[in-house]
Tab-separated table of C-alpha atoms in Angstrom:
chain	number	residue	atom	x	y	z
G	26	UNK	CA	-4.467	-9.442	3.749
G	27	UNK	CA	-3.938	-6.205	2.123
G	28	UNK	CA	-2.069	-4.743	5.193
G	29	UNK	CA	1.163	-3.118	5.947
G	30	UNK	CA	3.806	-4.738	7.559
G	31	UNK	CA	3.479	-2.667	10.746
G	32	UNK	CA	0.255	-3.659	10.794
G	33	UNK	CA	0.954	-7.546	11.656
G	34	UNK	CA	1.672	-8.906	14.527
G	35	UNK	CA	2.769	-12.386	15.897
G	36	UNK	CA	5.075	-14.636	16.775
G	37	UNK	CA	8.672	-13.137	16.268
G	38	UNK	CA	10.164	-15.165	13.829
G	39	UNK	CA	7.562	-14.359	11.279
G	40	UNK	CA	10.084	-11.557	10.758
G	41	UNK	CA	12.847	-13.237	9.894
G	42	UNK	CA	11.598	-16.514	8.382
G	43	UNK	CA	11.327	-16.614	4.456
G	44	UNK	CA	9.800	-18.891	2.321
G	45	UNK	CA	9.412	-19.347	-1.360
G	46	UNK	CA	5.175	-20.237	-2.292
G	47	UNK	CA	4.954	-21.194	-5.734
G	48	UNK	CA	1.639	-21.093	-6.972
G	49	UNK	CA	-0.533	-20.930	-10.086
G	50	UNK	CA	-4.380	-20.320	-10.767
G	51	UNK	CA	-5.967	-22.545	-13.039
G	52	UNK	CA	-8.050	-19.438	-15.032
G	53	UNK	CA	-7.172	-15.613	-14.558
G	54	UNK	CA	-8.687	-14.129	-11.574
G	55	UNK	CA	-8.915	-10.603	-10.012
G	56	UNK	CA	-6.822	-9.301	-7.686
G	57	UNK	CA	-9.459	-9.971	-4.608
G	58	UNK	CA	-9.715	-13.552	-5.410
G	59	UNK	CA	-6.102	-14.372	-5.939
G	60	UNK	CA	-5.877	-12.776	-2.127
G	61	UNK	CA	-8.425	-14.967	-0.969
G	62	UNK	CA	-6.927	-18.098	-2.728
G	63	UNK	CA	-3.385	-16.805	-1.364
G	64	UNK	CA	-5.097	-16.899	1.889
G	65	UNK	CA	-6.561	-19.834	1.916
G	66	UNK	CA	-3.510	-21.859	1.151
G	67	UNK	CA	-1.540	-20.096	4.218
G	68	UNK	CA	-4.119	-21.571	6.132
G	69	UNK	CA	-3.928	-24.794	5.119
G	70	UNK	CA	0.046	-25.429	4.269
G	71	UNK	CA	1.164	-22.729	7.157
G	72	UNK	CA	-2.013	-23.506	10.111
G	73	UNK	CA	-2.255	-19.939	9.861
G	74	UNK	CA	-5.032	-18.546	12.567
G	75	UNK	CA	-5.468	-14.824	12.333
G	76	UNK	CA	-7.731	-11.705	14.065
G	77	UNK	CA	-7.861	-8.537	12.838
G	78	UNK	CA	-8.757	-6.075	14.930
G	79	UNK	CA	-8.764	-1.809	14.817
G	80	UNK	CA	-6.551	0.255	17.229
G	81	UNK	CA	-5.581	3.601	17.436
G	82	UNK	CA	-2.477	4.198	15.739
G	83	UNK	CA	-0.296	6.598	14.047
G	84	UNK	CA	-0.609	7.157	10.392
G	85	UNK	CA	-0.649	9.093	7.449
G	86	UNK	CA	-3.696	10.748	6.423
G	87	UNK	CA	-4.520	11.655	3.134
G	88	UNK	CA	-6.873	14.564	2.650
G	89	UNK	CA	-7.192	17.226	-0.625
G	90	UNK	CA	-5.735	20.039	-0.210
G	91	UNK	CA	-7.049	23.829	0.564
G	92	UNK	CA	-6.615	24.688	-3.606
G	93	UNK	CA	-8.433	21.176	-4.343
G	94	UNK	CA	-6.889	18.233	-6.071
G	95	UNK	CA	-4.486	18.924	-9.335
G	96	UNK	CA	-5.568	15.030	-10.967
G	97	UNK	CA	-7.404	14.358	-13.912
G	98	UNK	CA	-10.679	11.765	-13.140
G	99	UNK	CA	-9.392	9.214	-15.940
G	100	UNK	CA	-12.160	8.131	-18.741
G	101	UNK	CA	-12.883	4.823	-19.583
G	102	UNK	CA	-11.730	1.893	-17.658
G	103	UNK	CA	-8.220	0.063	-17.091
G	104	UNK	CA	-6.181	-1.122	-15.241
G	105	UNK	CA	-3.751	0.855	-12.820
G	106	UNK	CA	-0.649	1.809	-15.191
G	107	UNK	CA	2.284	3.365	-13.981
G	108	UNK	CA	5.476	4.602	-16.872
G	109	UNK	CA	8.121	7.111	-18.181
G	110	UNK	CA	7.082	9.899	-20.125
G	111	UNK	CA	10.475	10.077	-21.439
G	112	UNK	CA	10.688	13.456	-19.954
G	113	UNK	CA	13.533	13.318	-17.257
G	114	UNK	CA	12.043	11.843	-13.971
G	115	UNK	CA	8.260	12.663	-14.853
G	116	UNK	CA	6.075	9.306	-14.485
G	117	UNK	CA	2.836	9.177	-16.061
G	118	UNK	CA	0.048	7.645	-13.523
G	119	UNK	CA	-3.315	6.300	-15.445
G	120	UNK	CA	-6.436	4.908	-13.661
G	121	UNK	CA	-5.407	4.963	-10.186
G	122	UNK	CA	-7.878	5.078	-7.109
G	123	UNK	CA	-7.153	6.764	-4.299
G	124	UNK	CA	-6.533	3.075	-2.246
G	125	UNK	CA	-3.868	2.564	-4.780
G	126	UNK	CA	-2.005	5.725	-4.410
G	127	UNK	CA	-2.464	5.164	-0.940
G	128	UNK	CA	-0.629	1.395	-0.970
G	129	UNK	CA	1.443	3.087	-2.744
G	130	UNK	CA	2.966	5.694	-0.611
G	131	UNK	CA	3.008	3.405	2.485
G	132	UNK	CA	6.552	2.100	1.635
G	133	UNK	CA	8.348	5.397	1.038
G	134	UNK	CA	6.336	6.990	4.439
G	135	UNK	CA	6.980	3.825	5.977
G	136	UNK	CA	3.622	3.272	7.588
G	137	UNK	CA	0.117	3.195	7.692
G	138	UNK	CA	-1.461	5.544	4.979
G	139	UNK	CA	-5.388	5.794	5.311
G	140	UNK	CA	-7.016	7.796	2.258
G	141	UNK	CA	-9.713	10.396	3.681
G	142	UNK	CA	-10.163	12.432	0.603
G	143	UNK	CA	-13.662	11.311	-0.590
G	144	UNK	CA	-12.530	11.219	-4.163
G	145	UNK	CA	-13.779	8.304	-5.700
G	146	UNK	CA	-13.398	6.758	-8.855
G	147	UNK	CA	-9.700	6.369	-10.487
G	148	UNK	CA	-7.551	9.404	-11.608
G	149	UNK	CA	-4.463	10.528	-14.081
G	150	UNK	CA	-1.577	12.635	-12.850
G	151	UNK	CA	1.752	12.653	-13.308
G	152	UNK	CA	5.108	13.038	-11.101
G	153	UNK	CA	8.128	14.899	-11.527
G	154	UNK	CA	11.094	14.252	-9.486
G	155	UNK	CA	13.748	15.985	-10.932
G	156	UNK	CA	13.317	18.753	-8.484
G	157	UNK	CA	14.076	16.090	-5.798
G	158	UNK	CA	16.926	14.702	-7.918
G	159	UNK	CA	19.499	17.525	-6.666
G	160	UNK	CA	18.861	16.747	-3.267
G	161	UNK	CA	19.827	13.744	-1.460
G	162	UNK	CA	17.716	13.258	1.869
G	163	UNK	CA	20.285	12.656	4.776
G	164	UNK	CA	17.769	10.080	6.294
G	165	UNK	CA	14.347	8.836	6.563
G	166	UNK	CA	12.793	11.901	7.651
G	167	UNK	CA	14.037	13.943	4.605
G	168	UNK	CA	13.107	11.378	2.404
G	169	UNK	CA	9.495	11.360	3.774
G	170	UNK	CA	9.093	15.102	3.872
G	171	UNK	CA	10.204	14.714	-0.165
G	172	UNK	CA	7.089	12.461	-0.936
G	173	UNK	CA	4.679	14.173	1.436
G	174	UNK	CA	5.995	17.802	-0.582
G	175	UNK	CA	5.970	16.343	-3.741
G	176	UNK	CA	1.799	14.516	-3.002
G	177	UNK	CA	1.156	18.570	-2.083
G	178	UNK	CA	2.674	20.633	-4.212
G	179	UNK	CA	2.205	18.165	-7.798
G	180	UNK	CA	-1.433	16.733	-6.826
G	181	UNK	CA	-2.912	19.266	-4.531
G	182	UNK	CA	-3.561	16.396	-1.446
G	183	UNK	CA	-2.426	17.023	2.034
G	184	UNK	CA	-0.394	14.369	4.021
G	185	UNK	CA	-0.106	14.769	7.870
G	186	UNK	CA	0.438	12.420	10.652
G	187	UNK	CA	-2.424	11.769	12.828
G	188	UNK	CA	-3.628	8.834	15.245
G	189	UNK	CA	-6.429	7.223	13.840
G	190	UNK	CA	-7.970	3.914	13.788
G	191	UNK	CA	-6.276	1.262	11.778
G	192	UNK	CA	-7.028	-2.743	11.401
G	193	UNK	CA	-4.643	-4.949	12.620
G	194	UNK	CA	-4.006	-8.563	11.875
G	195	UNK	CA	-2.571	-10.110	15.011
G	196	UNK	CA	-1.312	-13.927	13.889
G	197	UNK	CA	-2.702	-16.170	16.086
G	198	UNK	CA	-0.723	-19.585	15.011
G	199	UNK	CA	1.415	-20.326	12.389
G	200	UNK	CA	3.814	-23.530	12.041
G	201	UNK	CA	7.204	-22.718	10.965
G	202	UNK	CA	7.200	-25.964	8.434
G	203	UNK	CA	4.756	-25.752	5.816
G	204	UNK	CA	2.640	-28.881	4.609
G	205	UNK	CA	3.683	-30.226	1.661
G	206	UNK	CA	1.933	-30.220	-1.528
């Protein structure tokens, strides 16, 4: 469903319940149609019933910063690729939109990230984290202010918590025991 964990909601034990799908496509697909097929067979092995909905929420919005953006627009096309430089802690980013960076981010921020910076198009840029290396955040909120510093100061964007609207995918029914194959 392409959403955040925060951004589900249902019966309780969806939380702690785990299961192992094993699946296959026949042919290679894209990424939007192995969602849809993902989807369609939690609807018919798990009963799912779903709504999504939007609510105002808190999040992080994404926005370029006063000096502009510090990314490359990347030529050609590709795939997102993500790798070592073999410099120290510098990771070389290729062909990534602005969605992706912001799917990205969402786990270290630990939330909703919604991308407001009207760049379009995929971009190159690269990461260094050996400043960040030396210092070990004492908790969440140091290791948050690390990414939202490092998103500023390396690729010229602007993070900052704000309440905006956000979709929500509230789980209407799902049965615990799956349908066999």
């Amino acid at each position: 469903y392409h959403l955040q964990a925060i951004q589900v909601t249902g019966p309780g034990w969806l939380e702690s319940n785990r299961y192992d799908i094993v699946a296959k496509a026949s042919e290679p697909v894209s990424k939007d149609q192995l969602r849809q097929m993902v989807r369609t067979l939690l609807a018919q092995r798990f009963k799912l019933t779903c709504h999504k909905e939007t609510r105002e929420m808190p999040a992080y919005v994404v926005t370029v910063a006063k000096g502009g953006h510090k990314m490359k627009q990347s030529e050609g096309e590709g795939e997102m690729d993500v790798k070592p430089t073999g410099k120290g802690l510098i990771v070389a980013f290729t062909h990534v939109t602005m969605e992706q960076l912001s799917e990205m981010t969402q786990s270290p921020l630990q939330g909703v990230v919604v991308d407001q910076t009207g760049l379009k198009g995929a971009w190159d840029f690269t990461l260094d984290a050996s400043s960040f290396a030396m210092t070990q955040p004492t908790g969440i909120e140091d290791a948050i202010n690390m990414v939202i510093q490092a998103v500023n100061e390396q690729l010229g964007l602007k993070i900052e918590q704000k309440k905006v609207p956000a979709e929500l995918l509230t789980v209407d029914h799902a049965e615990k025991v799956p349908v066999q194959n």
